[in-house]
Each structure stands twice: as C-alpha cells, then as structure tokens.
PDB file of C-alpha atoms and ligand atoms in Angstrom:
ATOM      1  CA  MET A   2     107.128  68.422 120.342  1.00  0.00           C
ATOM      2  CA  GLU A   3     105.963  67.903 116.808  1.00  0.00           C
ATOM      3  CA  ILE A   4     107.511  65.540 114.301  1.00  0.00           C
ATOM      4  CA  ILE A   5     106.848  65.925 110.609  1.00  0.00           C
ATOM      5  CA  VAL A   6     108.269  63.367 108.220  1.00  0.00           C
ATOM      6  CA  LYS A   7     108.730  64.237 104.551  1.00  0.00           C
ATOM      7  CA  ASP A   8     109.598  61.902 101.692  1.00  0.00           C
ATOM      8  CA  THR A   9     112.310  64.068 100.156  1.00  0.00           C
ATOM      9  CA  VAL A  10     114.860  66.697 101.155  1.00  0.00           C
ATOM     10  CA  GLU A  11     113.054  69.149  98.885  1.00  0.00           C
ATOM     11  CA  GLU A  12     109.756  68.642 100.733  1.00  0.00           C
ATOM     12  CA  MET A  13     111.571  68.959 104.083  1.00  0.00           C
ATOM     13  CA  SER A  14     113.144  72.233 102.957  1.00  0.00           C
ATOM     14  CA  LYS A  15     109.861  73.628 101.631  1.00  0.00           C
ATOM     15  CA  ALA A  16     107.996  72.765 104.829  1.00  0.00           C
ATOM     16  CA  ALA A  17     110.682  74.566 106.856  1.00  0.00           C
ATOM     17  CA  ALA A  18     110.592  77.589 104.535  1.00  0.00           C
ATOM     18  CA  ARG A  19     106.817  77.821 104.978  1.00  0.00           C
ATOM     19  CA  MET A  20     107.323  77.950 108.753  1.00  0.00           C
ATOM     20  CA  VAL A  21     109.954  80.686 108.447  1.00  0.00           C
ATOM     21  CA  ALA A  22     107.745  82.677 106.050  1.00  0.00           C
ATOM     22  CA  ARG A  23     104.822  82.309 108.448  1.00  0.00           C
ATOM     23  CA  ALA A  24     106.972  83.658 111.300  1.00  0.00           C
ATOM     24  CA  ILE A  25     108.060  86.669 109.209  1.00  0.00           C
ATOM     25  CA  ASN A  26     104.531  87.385 107.968  1.00  0.00           C
ATOM     26  CA  ALA A  27     103.179  87.227 111.528  1.00  0.00           C
ATOM     27  CA  LYS A  28     106.008  89.438 112.833  1.00  0.00           C
ATOM     28  CA  PRO A  29     107.890  91.353 110.126  1.00  0.00           C
ATOM     29  CA  ASN A  30     110.675  92.243 112.575  1.00  0.00           C
ATOM     30  CA  ALA A  31     111.148  88.609 113.613  1.00  0.00           C
ATOM     31  CA  VAL A  32     114.499  87.544 115.051  1.00  0.00           C
ATOM     32  CA  LEU A  33     115.706  84.382 113.343  1.00  0.00           C
ATOM     33  CA  GLY A  34     118.393  82.014 114.570  1.00  0.00           C
ATOM     34  CA  LEU A  35     120.175  80.486 111.575  1.00  0.00           C
ATOM     35  CA  ALA A  36     122.255  77.372 111.024  1.00  0.00           C
ATOM     36  CA  THR A  37     124.861  76.383 108.463  1.00  0.00           C
ATOM     37  CA  GLY A  38     125.765  72.985 107.017  1.00  0.00           C
ATOM     38  CA  SER A  39     124.343  71.111 104.048  1.00  0.00           C
ATOM     39  CA  THR A  40     120.991  70.438 105.729  1.00  0.00           C
ATOM     40  CA  PRO A  41     119.488  73.967 105.607  1.00  0.00           C
ATOM     41  CA  LEU A  42     120.723  74.690 102.049  1.00  0.00           C
ATOM     42  CA  GLY A  43     117.369  73.811 100.465  1.00  0.00           C
ATOM     43  CA  LEU A  44     115.560  75.922 103.064  1.00  0.00           C
ATOM     44  CA  TYR A  45     117.684  78.963 102.129  1.00  0.00           C
ATOM     45  CA  GLN A  46     117.121  78.331  98.411  1.00  0.00           C
ATOM     46  CA  GLU A  47     113.381  78.241  98.993  1.00  0.00           C
ATOM     47  CA  LEU A  48     113.466  81.437 101.094  1.00  0.00           C
ATOM     48  CA  VAL A  49     115.394  83.170  98.291  1.00  0.00           C
ATOM     49  CA  ARG A  50     112.757  81.977  95.799  1.00  0.00           C
ATOM     50  CA  MET A  51     109.950  83.208  98.052  1.00  0.00           C
ATOM     51  CA  HIS A  52     111.685  86.584  98.359  1.00  0.00           C
ATOM     52  CA  LYS A  53     112.158  86.942  94.597  1.00  0.00           C
ATOM     53  CA  GLU A  54     108.896  85.453  93.382  1.00  0.00           C
ATOM     54  CA  GLU A  55     106.434  86.008  96.199  1.00  0.00           C
ATOM     55  CA  GLY A  56     107.779  89.184  97.771  1.00  0.00           C
ATOM     56  CA  LEU A  57     108.715  87.629 101.141  1.00  0.00           C
ATOM     57  CA  ASP A  58     110.126  90.706 102.856  1.00  0.00           C
ATOM     58  CA  PHE A  59     113.188  90.438 105.102  1.00  0.00           C
ATOM     59  CA  GLY A  60     113.453  94.222 105.429  1.00  0.00           C
ATOM     60  CA  GLN A  61     112.942  94.260 109.202  1.00  0.00           C
ATOM     61  CA  VAL A  62     114.270  90.800 110.018  1.00  0.00           C
ATOM     62  CA  THR A  63     117.224  90.327 112.377  1.00  0.00           C
ATOM     63  CA  THR A  64     119.384  87.194 112.314  1.00  0.00           C
ATOM     64  CA  PHE A  65     121.792  85.473 114.658  1.00  0.00           C
ATOM     65  CA  ASN A  66     123.907  82.597 113.410  1.00  0.00           C
ATOM     66  CA  LEU A  67     124.734  79.721 115.691  1.00  0.00           C
ATOM     67  CA  ASP A  68     128.445  79.381 115.206  1.00  0.00           C
ATOM     68  CA  GLU A  69     131.682  80.029 113.331  1.00  0.00           C
ATOM     69  CA  TYR A  70     135.093  78.409 113.042  1.00  0.00           C
ATOM     70  CA  VAL A  71     137.850  80.064 115.011  1.00  0.00           C
ATOM     71  CA  GLY A  72     140.675  81.342 112.864  1.00  0.00           C
ATOM     72  CA  LEU A  73     138.986  81.391 109.453  1.00  0.00           C
ATOM     73  CA  PRO A  74     138.731  84.855 107.912  1.00  0.00           C
ATOM     74  CA  ASN A  75     135.194  85.856 106.870  1.00  0.00           C
ATOM     75  CA  LYS A  76     136.098  85.473 103.196  1.00  0.00           C
ATOM     76  CA  HIS A  77     137.404  81.895 103.579  1.00  0.00           C
ATOM     77  CA  PRO A  78     135.105  79.660 101.478  1.00  0.00           C
ATOM     78  CA  GLN A  79     134.580  77.321 104.464  1.00  0.00           C
ATOM     79  CA  SER A  80     133.772  80.073 106.933  1.00  0.00           C
ATOM     80  CA  TYR A  81     130.172  80.313 108.023  1.00  0.00           C
ATOM     81  CA  HIS A  82     130.254  84.047 107.191  1.00  0.00           C
ATOM     82  CA  TYR A  83     130.982  83.133 103.582  1.00  0.00           C
ATOM     83  CA  PHE A  84     128.393  80.331 103.579  1.00  0.00           C
ATOM     84  CA  MET A  85     125.621  82.621 104.846  1.00  0.00           C
ATOM     85  CA  HIS A  86     126.521  85.421 102.456  1.00  0.00           C
ATOM     86  CA  GLU A  87     126.592  83.135  99.442  1.00  0.00           C
ATOM     87  CA  ASN A  88     123.535  81.051 100.256  1.00  0.00           C
ATOM     88  CA  LEU A  89     121.171  83.583 101.778  1.00  0.00           C
ATOM     89  CA  PHE A  90     122.231  87.101 102.671  1.00  0.00           C
ATOM     90  CA  LYS A  91     123.337  88.313  99.237  1.00  0.00           C
ATOM     91  CA  HIS A  92     120.019  87.195  97.729  1.00  0.00           C
ATOM     92  CA  VAL A  93     117.529  88.718 100.204  1.00  0.00           C
ATOM     93  CA  ASN A  94     116.955  92.141 101.782  1.00  0.00           C
ATOM     94  CA  ILE A  95     118.038  91.624 105.397  1.00  0.00           C
ATOM     95  CA  PRO A  96     119.658  94.951 106.428  1.00  0.00           C
ATOM     96  CA  LYS A  97     123.380  94.392 106.880  1.00  0.00           C
ATOM     97  CA  GLN A  98     123.343  95.828 110.399  1.00  0.00           C
ATOM     98  CA  ASN A  99     120.701  93.252 111.419  1.00  0.00           C
ATOM     99  CA  ILE A 100     122.949  90.287 110.583  1.00  0.00           C
ATOM    100  CA  HIS A 101     124.929  88.708 113.433  1.00  0.00           C
ATOM    101  CA  ILE A 102     127.420  85.875 113.050  1.00  0.00           C
ATOM    102  CA  PRO A 103     129.892  84.893 115.756  1.00  0.00           C
ATOM    103  CA  SER A 104     133.347  86.220 114.947  1.00  0.00           C
ATOM    104  CA  GLY A 105     136.072  83.671 114.291  1.00  0.00           C
ATOM    105  CA  THR A 106     138.723  86.364 114.179  1.00  0.00           C
ATOM    106  CA  THR A 107     138.076  88.618 117.181  1.00  0.00           C
ATOM    107  CA  ASP A 108     141.062  89.363 119.407  1.00  0.00           C
ATOM    108  CA  ASN A 109     138.927  89.021 122.539  1.00  0.00           C
ATOM    109  CA  TYR A 110     136.684  85.957 122.446  1.00  0.00           C
ATOM    110  CA  GLU A 111     135.440  86.323 125.986  1.00  0.00           C
ATOM    111  CA  ALA A 112     134.221  89.874 125.411  1.00  0.00           C
ATOM    112  CA  PHE A 113     132.763  88.945 122.025  1.00  0.00           C
ATOM    113  CA  CYS A 114     130.795  85.994 123.453  1.00  0.00           C
ATOM    114  CA  ALA A 115     129.387  88.166 126.238  1.00  0.00           C
ATOM    115  CA  TRP A 116     128.422  90.839 123.675  1.00  0.00           C
ATOM    116  CA  TYR A 117     126.728  88.240 121.427  1.00  0.00           C
ATOM    117  CA  GLU A 118     124.573  87.041 124.314  1.00  0.00           C
ATOM    118  CA  ARG A 119     123.693  90.642 125.261  1.00  0.00           C
ATOM    119  CA  ARG A 120     122.898  91.511 121.664  1.00  0.00           C
ATOM    120  CA  ILE A 121     120.390  88.630 121.384  1.00  0.00           C
ATOM    121  CA  VAL A 122     118.603  89.948 124.464  1.00  0.00           C
ATOM    122  CA  GLU A 123     118.717  93.566 123.208  1.00  0.00           C
ATOM    123  CA  CYS A 124     117.035  92.433 119.976  1.00  0.00           C
ATOM    124  CA  GLY A 125     114.216  90.845 121.974  1.00  0.00           C
ATOM    125  CA  GLY A 126     115.386  87.220 121.912  1.00  0.00           C
ATOM    126  CA  ILE A 127     115.211  84.689 119.096  1.00  0.00           C
ATOM    127  CA  ASP A 128     111.692  84.035 117.797  1.00  0.00           C
ATOM    128  CA  LEU A 129     112.510  81.080 115.574  1.00  0.00           C
ATOM    129  CA  GLN A 130     115.705  79.045 115.716  1.00  0.00           C
ATOM    130  CA  ILE A 131     116.668  76.757 112.825  1.00  0.00           C
ATOM    131  CA  LEU A 132     118.920  73.824 113.708  1.00  0.00           C
ATOM    132  CA  GLY A 133     120.644  70.964 111.952  1.00  0.00           C
ATOM    133  CA  ILE A 134     122.197  68.083 113.856  1.00  0.00           C
ATOM    134  CA  GLY A 135     125.718  66.644 113.803  1.00  0.00           C
ATOM    135  CA  GLY A 136     126.345  62.927 113.327  1.00  0.00           C
ATOM    136  CA  ASP A 137     127.152  62.706 117.054  1.00  0.00           C
ATOM    137  CA  GLY A 138     123.909  64.456 117.999  1.00  0.00           C
ATOM    138  CA  HIS A 139     125.365  67.927 118.524  1.00  0.00           C
ATOM    139  CA  ILE A 140     123.509  71.179 117.858  1.00  0.00           C
ATOM    140  CA  ALA A 141     125.484  74.229 116.693  1.00  0.00           C
ATOM    141  CA  PHE A 142     128.999  73.220 117.849  1.00  0.00           C
ATOM    142  CA  ASN A 143     127.891  71.960 121.255  1.00  0.00           C
ATOM    143  CA  GLU A 144     129.848  68.759 121.166  1.00  0.00           C
ATOM    144  CA  PRO A 145     129.129  65.770 123.443  1.00  0.00           C
ATOM    145  CA  THR A 146     129.424  66.644 127.154  1.00  0.00           C
ATOM    146  CA  SER A 147     128.722  70.354 126.557  1.00  0.00           C
ATOM    147  CA  SER A 148     126.787  71.700 129.513  1.00  0.00           C
ATOM    148  CA  LEU A 149     123.080  71.799 128.775  1.00  0.00           C
ATOM    149  CA  GLY A 150     123.117  75.257 130.362  1.00  0.00           C
ATOM    150  CA  SER A 151     126.048  76.507 128.265  1.00  0.00           C
ATOM    151  CA  ARG A 152     126.169  79.979 126.701  1.00  0.00           C
ATOM    152  CA  THR A 153     128.077  81.388 123.721  1.00  0.00           C
ATOM    153  CA  ARG A 154     131.724  80.379 124.079  1.00  0.00           C
ATOM    154  CA  ILE A 155     134.705  78.707 122.428  1.00  0.00           C
ATOM    155  CA  LYS A 156     134.478  74.948 122.002  1.00  0.00           C
ATOM    156  CA  THR A 157     137.117  72.426 121.043  1.00  0.00           C
ATOM    157  CA  LEU A 158     135.628  70.330 118.250  1.00  0.00           C
ATOM    158  CA  ALA A 159     135.225  66.582 118.671  1.00  0.00           C
ATOM    159  CA  ARG A 160     137.302  64.255 116.531  1.00  0.00           C
ATOM    160  CA  GLN A 161     134.195  63.066 114.638  1.00  0.00           C
ATOM    161  CA  THR A 162     133.253  66.634 113.719  1.00  0.00           C
ATOM    162  CA  ILE A 163     136.780  67.431 112.551  1.00  0.00           C
ATOM    163  CA  ASP A 164     136.796  64.243 110.454  1.00  0.00           C
ATOM    164  CA  ASP A 165     133.290  64.967 109.081  1.00  0.00           C
ATOM    165  CA  ASN A 166     134.468  68.428 108.021  1.00  0.00           C
ATOM    166  CA  ALA A 167     137.785  67.322 106.542  1.00  0.00           C
ATOM    167  CA  ARG A 168     136.158  66.741 103.145  1.00  0.00           C
ATOM    168  CA  PHE A 169     135.668  70.500 102.741  1.00  0.00           C
ATOM    169  CA  PHE A 170     139.347  71.358 103.200  1.00  0.00           C
ATOM    170  CA  ASP A 171     142.388  70.681 101.018  1.00  0.00           C
ATOM    171  CA  THR A 172     144.453  69.165 103.824  1.00  0.00           C
ATOM    172  CA  PRO A 173     143.437  67.745 107.235  1.00  0.00           C
ATOM    173  CA  GLU A 174     145.709  70.309 108.958  1.00  0.00           C
ATOM    174  CA  GLU A 175     143.518  73.134 107.649  1.00  0.00           C
ATOM    175  CA  VAL A 176     140.418  71.913 109.485  1.00  0.00           C
ATOM    176  CA  PRO A 177     139.812  74.243 112.428  1.00  0.00           C
ATOM    177  CA  ILE A 178     139.823  72.585 115.824  1.00  0.00           C
ATOM    178  CA  TYR A 179     138.038  75.386 117.690  1.00  0.00           C
ATOM    179  CA  ALA A 180     134.713  77.041 117.084  1.00  0.00           C
ATOM    180  CA  ILE A 181     132.734  79.838 118.678  1.00  0.00           C
ATOM    181  CA  THR A 182     129.195  78.667 119.281  1.00  0.00           C
ATOM    182  CA  MET A 183     125.945  79.618 120.942  1.00  0.00           C
ATOM    183  CA  GLY A 184     125.451  77.384 123.959  1.00  0.00           C
ATOM    184  CA  VAL A 185     122.706  74.832 124.523  1.00  0.00           C
ATOM    185  CA  GLY A 186     121.253  77.200 127.127  1.00  0.00           C
ATOM    186  CA  THR A 187     121.272  80.043 124.585  1.00  0.00           C
ATOM    187  CA  ILE A 188     119.470  77.890 122.021  1.00  0.00           C
ATOM    188  CA  LEU A 189     116.854  76.701 124.519  1.00  0.00           C
ATOM    189  CA  GLU A 190     115.802  80.332 125.072  1.00  0.00           C
ATOM    190  CA  ALA A 191     114.517  80.659 121.493  1.00  0.00           C
ATOM    191  CA  ARG A 192     110.709  80.855 121.459  1.00  0.00           C
ATOM    192  CA  LYS A 193     110.340  78.246 118.760  1.00  0.00           C
ATOM    193  CA  ILE A 194     112.856  75.752 117.392  1.00  0.00           C
ATOM    194  CA  ILE A 195     112.820  73.796 114.143  1.00  0.00           C
ATOM    195  CA  LEU A 196     115.371  71.011 113.741  1.00  0.00           C
ATOM    196  CA  LEU A 197     115.965  69.619 110.266  1.00  0.00           C
ATOM    197  CA  ALA A 198     117.663  66.340 109.422  1.00  0.00           C
ATOM    198  CA  ASN A 199     118.040  64.278 106.309  1.00  0.00           C
ATOM    199  CA  GLY A 200     119.834  61.118 105.268  1.00  0.00           C
ATOM    200  CA  LYS A 201     120.500  57.753 106.855  1.00  0.00           C
ATOM    201  CA  SER A 202     123.701  59.076 108.477  1.00  0.00           C
ATOM    202  CA  LYS A 203     121.557  61.204 110.810  1.00  0.00           C
ATOM    203  CA  ALA A 204     119.123  58.432 111.821  1.00  0.00           C
ATOM    204  CA  GLY A 205     121.143  57.413 114.909  1.00  0.00           C
ATOM    205  CA  ALA A 206     121.483  60.992 116.133  1.00  0.00           C
ATOM    206  CA  ILE A 207     117.757  61.594 115.591  1.00  0.00           C
ATOM    207  CA  ILE A 208     116.615  58.548 117.570  1.00  0.00           C
ATOM    208  CA  ALA A 209     119.012  59.464 120.396  1.00  0.00           C
ATOM    209  CA  ALA A 210     117.839  63.095 120.435  1.00  0.00           C
ATOM    210  CA  ILE A 211     114.098  62.386 120.319  1.00  0.00           C
ATOM    211  CA  GLU A 212     113.634  59.048 122.056  1.00  0.00           C
ATOM    212  CA  GLY A 213     116.755  58.704 124.181  1.00  0.00           C
ATOM    213  CA  PRO A 214     117.412  60.197 127.602  1.00  0.00           C
ATOM    214  CA  VAL A 215     118.258  63.884 128.017  1.00  0.00           C
ATOM    215  CA  THR A 216     122.023  63.819 128.162  1.00  0.00           C
ATOM    216  CA  SER A 217     124.951  66.091 127.479  1.00  0.00           C
ATOM    217  CA  GLN A 218     126.357  63.241 125.377  1.00  0.00           C
ATOM    218  CA  ILE A 219     123.721  64.119 122.753  1.00  0.00           C
ATOM    219  CA  THR A 220     123.227  67.844 123.084  1.00  0.00           C
ATOM    220  CA  ALA A 221     120.174  67.792 120.764  1.00  0.00           C
ATOM    221  CA  SER A 222     118.407  65.716 123.440  1.00  0.00           C
ATOM    222  CA  ALA A 223     118.183  68.932 125.508  1.00  0.00           C
ATOM    223  CA  LEU A 224     115.450  70.017 123.091  1.00  0.00           C
ATOM    224  CA  GLN A 225     113.163  67.592 124.956  1.00  0.00           C
ATOM    225  CA  LEU A 226     113.088  70.300 127.642  1.00  0.00           C
ATOM    226  CA  HIS A 227     111.792  72.943 125.225  1.00  0.00           C
ATOM    227  CA  ARG A 228     108.065  73.467 124.883  1.00  0.00           C
ATOM    228  CA  ASP A 229     107.909  74.369 121.186  1.00  0.00           C
ATOM    229  CA  VAL A 230     110.169  72.207 119.050  1.00  0.00           C
ATOM    230  CA  MET A 231     109.306  70.943 115.610  1.00  0.00           C
ATOM    231  CA  TYR A 232     111.406  68.274 113.903  1.00  0.00           C
ATOM    232  CA  ILE A 233     111.063  68.272 110.138  1.00  0.00           C
ATOM    233  CA  LEU A 234     112.711  65.069 109.030  1.00  0.00           C
ATOM    234  CA  GLU A 235     113.332  63.478 105.684  1.00  0.00           C
ATOM    235  CA  ARG A 236     112.201  59.839 105.758  1.00  0.00           C
ATOM    236  CA  GLU A 237     115.659  58.247 105.942  1.00  0.00           C
ATOM    237  CA  ALA A 238     116.673  60.365 108.942  1.00  0.00           C
ATOM    238  CA  ALA A 239     113.425  59.376 110.690  1.00  0.00           C
ATOM    239  CA  SER A 240     113.675  55.709 109.733  1.00  0.00           C
ATOM    240  CA  GLU A 241     114.980  54.392 113.067  1.00  0.00           C
ATOM    241  CA  LEU A 242     112.485  56.147 115.329  1.00  0.00           C
ATOM    242  CA  ALA A 243     110.745  53.471 117.402  1.00  0.00           C
ATOM    243  CA  MET A 244     107.505  55.458 117.643  1.00  0.00           C
ATOM    244  CA  LEU A 245     107.341  56.669 114.050  1.00  0.00           C
ATOM    245  CA  ASP A 246     103.836  55.233 113.562  1.00  0.00           C
ATOM    246  CA  TYR A 247     102.629  57.189 116.572  1.00  0.00           C
ATOM    247  CA  TYR A 248     104.101  60.487 115.287  1.00  0.00           C
ATOM    248  CA  GLN A 249     102.407  59.930 111.932  1.00  0.00           C
ATOM    249  CA  TRP A 250      99.132  59.029 113.644  1.00  0.00           C
ATOM    250  CA  ILE A 251      99.321  62.325 115.554  1.00  0.00           C
ATOM    251  CA  GLN A 252      99.861  64.231 112.291  1.00  0.00           C
ATOM    252  CA  GLU A 253      96.818  62.544 110.745  1.00  0.00           C
ATOM    253  CA  LYS A 254      94.538  63.049 113.738  1.00  0.00           C
ATOM    254  CA  MET A 255      95.618  66.482 114.937  1.00  0.00           C
ATOM    255  CA  PRO A 256      93.542  68.516 112.472  1.00  0.00           C
ATOM    256  CA  ASP A 257      90.314  67.014 113.935  1.00  0.00           C
ATOM    257  CA  ALA A 258      91.296  67.449 117.590  1.00  0.00           C
ATOM    258  CA  PRO A 259      88.648  69.350 119.603  1.00  0.00           C
TER     259      PRO A 259
HETATM  260  C1  LIG B 326     128.196  71.546 111.929  1.00  0.00           C
HETATM  261  C2  LIG B 326     127.358  72.746 112.347  1.00  0.00           C
HETATM  262  C3  LIG B 326     125.976  72.332 112.785  1.00  0.00           C
HETATM  263  C4  LIG B 326     125.347  71.433 111.745  1.00  0.00           C
HETATM  264  C5  LIG B 326     126.204  70.206 111.542  1.00  0.00           C
HETATM  265  C6  LIG B 326     125.644  69.245 110.526  1.00  0.00           C
HETATM  266  O1  LIG B 326     128.660  70.861 113.042  1.00  0.00           O
HETATM  267  N1  LIG B 326     127.988  73.473 113.385  1.00  0.00           N
HETATM  268  O2  LIG B 326     125.189  73.494 113.001  1.00  0.00           O
HETATM  269  O3  LIG B 326     124.053  71.069 112.151  1.00  0.00           O
HETATM  270  O4  LIG B 326     127.490  70.637 111.103  1.00  0.00           O
HETATM  271  O5  LIG B 326     125.974  69.636 109.228  1.00  0.00           O
HETATM  272  P1  LIG B 326     125.284  69.050 107.947  1.00  0.00           P
HETATM  273  O6  LIG B 326     123.950  69.712 107.834  1.00  0.00           O
HETATM  274  O7  LIG B 326     126.194  69.459 106.813  1.00  0.00           O
HETATM  275  O8  LIG B 326     125.191  67.590 108.122  1.00  0.00           O
END
C-alpha cells in the first residue's frame, strides 16, 4: 500500500494522470478500469490535455467502467455512459469497440453481468483500476455489506447514496435505486489499483478504509487485501488518518531505500 497526499485536487488529479500515462506508455494496449463521480473529473481533464498536447496515445487502450444506474438510457445526462462520453471518450482516441460500460438498459441483467466478467478476462484482465470512494466507504456501487467476493451484479443502492445523488436529479423520485456494478471480488483482481479521494466529507471513509478493520461495512477496506494499491489523497480527505506522519515519512525516505 502506498499513500500519497497532495495539497490540492489539481495536484491529486495530475499525480493520478501521470500514473495512468505511465501504464499506457509501458503497455500501449493496457486495460484500464474507470470510475465516474466528481473525484476523477480532474484526472480525465488531465488525460485529455496529455492526449492533445503531449500525444498520449489511447489507440490500443481498452476500458471497463465500474458501474451504471439501472433504468437510465445511455443519453440521460446522469447516466455514467453520458458522463464518460462527455468527460473522456469523445476527447481521446480509444477505439469505440474497446470501451465497456455496464448496461443499465439490458433486458437480461444476469446474462449481461456474466458477459461483462467474461469480457474482462478475454481482454487479459484489468491492468490499472481507478477508484473513487463513496461517503459510506463504498467502491463502485458495492454498498455496505456487499460480499467482499462479489462479482458484477445488480445492487440496491443505500439510502445515503441515493440521498447523495439526489442533487443531480430534478426530483427525488428520479434517482435510480438500483445499479449494475462490478463486484469487490472483480475489482480486487485488477493488477494495480489507484483510489482517489478529496474533501473533508471523505475523511471518515478514508480512515475506515485504510486504518480500520477489513469489513463488508466499508467495502473499500477490502483493498487492504490487495498487494498493489495506491491512495492519492487530497490533504482534507487524508486529514483524519492516525498514521499520516508515518505515510509521509515513508514517502520522504523511500527514494533512498537500498
Ligand atoms: C458513486 C460511484 C462511485 C464513486 C462515488 C463517489 O457511488 N458509483 O464509483 O466513487 O459515487 O462519487 P464522488 O466522486 O462524486 O464523490
């Protein structure tokens, strides 16, 4: 586990973009796992800039998104299809056929979920998974008490998540109550994971995920079982970590390690 603390959201986003660019440069046909939400927005902006100004080439990249709301058509402004198209895909050169996002409108969810899992394997598995974190410590839409071995499936959203999302919809009734999401088990199979978090509202979830026990109550805590996780945190989100000094000490001393 590596924890990097940055003073601003912009620095957090740039550090994450450098990691993604490094993964693509090392393996041009890298398979990326992508997240939605406000947290990775700056990362996507920086990747778009790198593509346009520095020639970062997504021509062989494959992507898998974590989740999607059930029932929202792809063109709905709150759908994760729309979010990804607007914030990343329409600005970079990822071949359309290499883009995978769970379907919120399939007529057979069970078959779709099984196909999504198979497709990840067929593409060689996820090399680098980007994650945000929900206020209740969830990753993707794996709400509290999700099995830590779970696979892609339909989840009923927790009240807190529905309330958190209500601000994006005109009326509370429009907020979806189901989502299709990669499971915790699916996410843990990625070769490398980067979790981003910013803002004071995430500080409680971050301390629980990093320093609390591994528990299905905080599905991000399952990342403690993964051997290559990097947390890139903006200072406010990291502010409640009990061992913050130690993580910073490690960052300072690591370059001179034998
Ligand atoms: C949703 C998404 C998560 C995301 C979380 C936090 O629940 N399914 O993938 O991490 O929201 O969103 P934000 O980054 O906007 O705080």
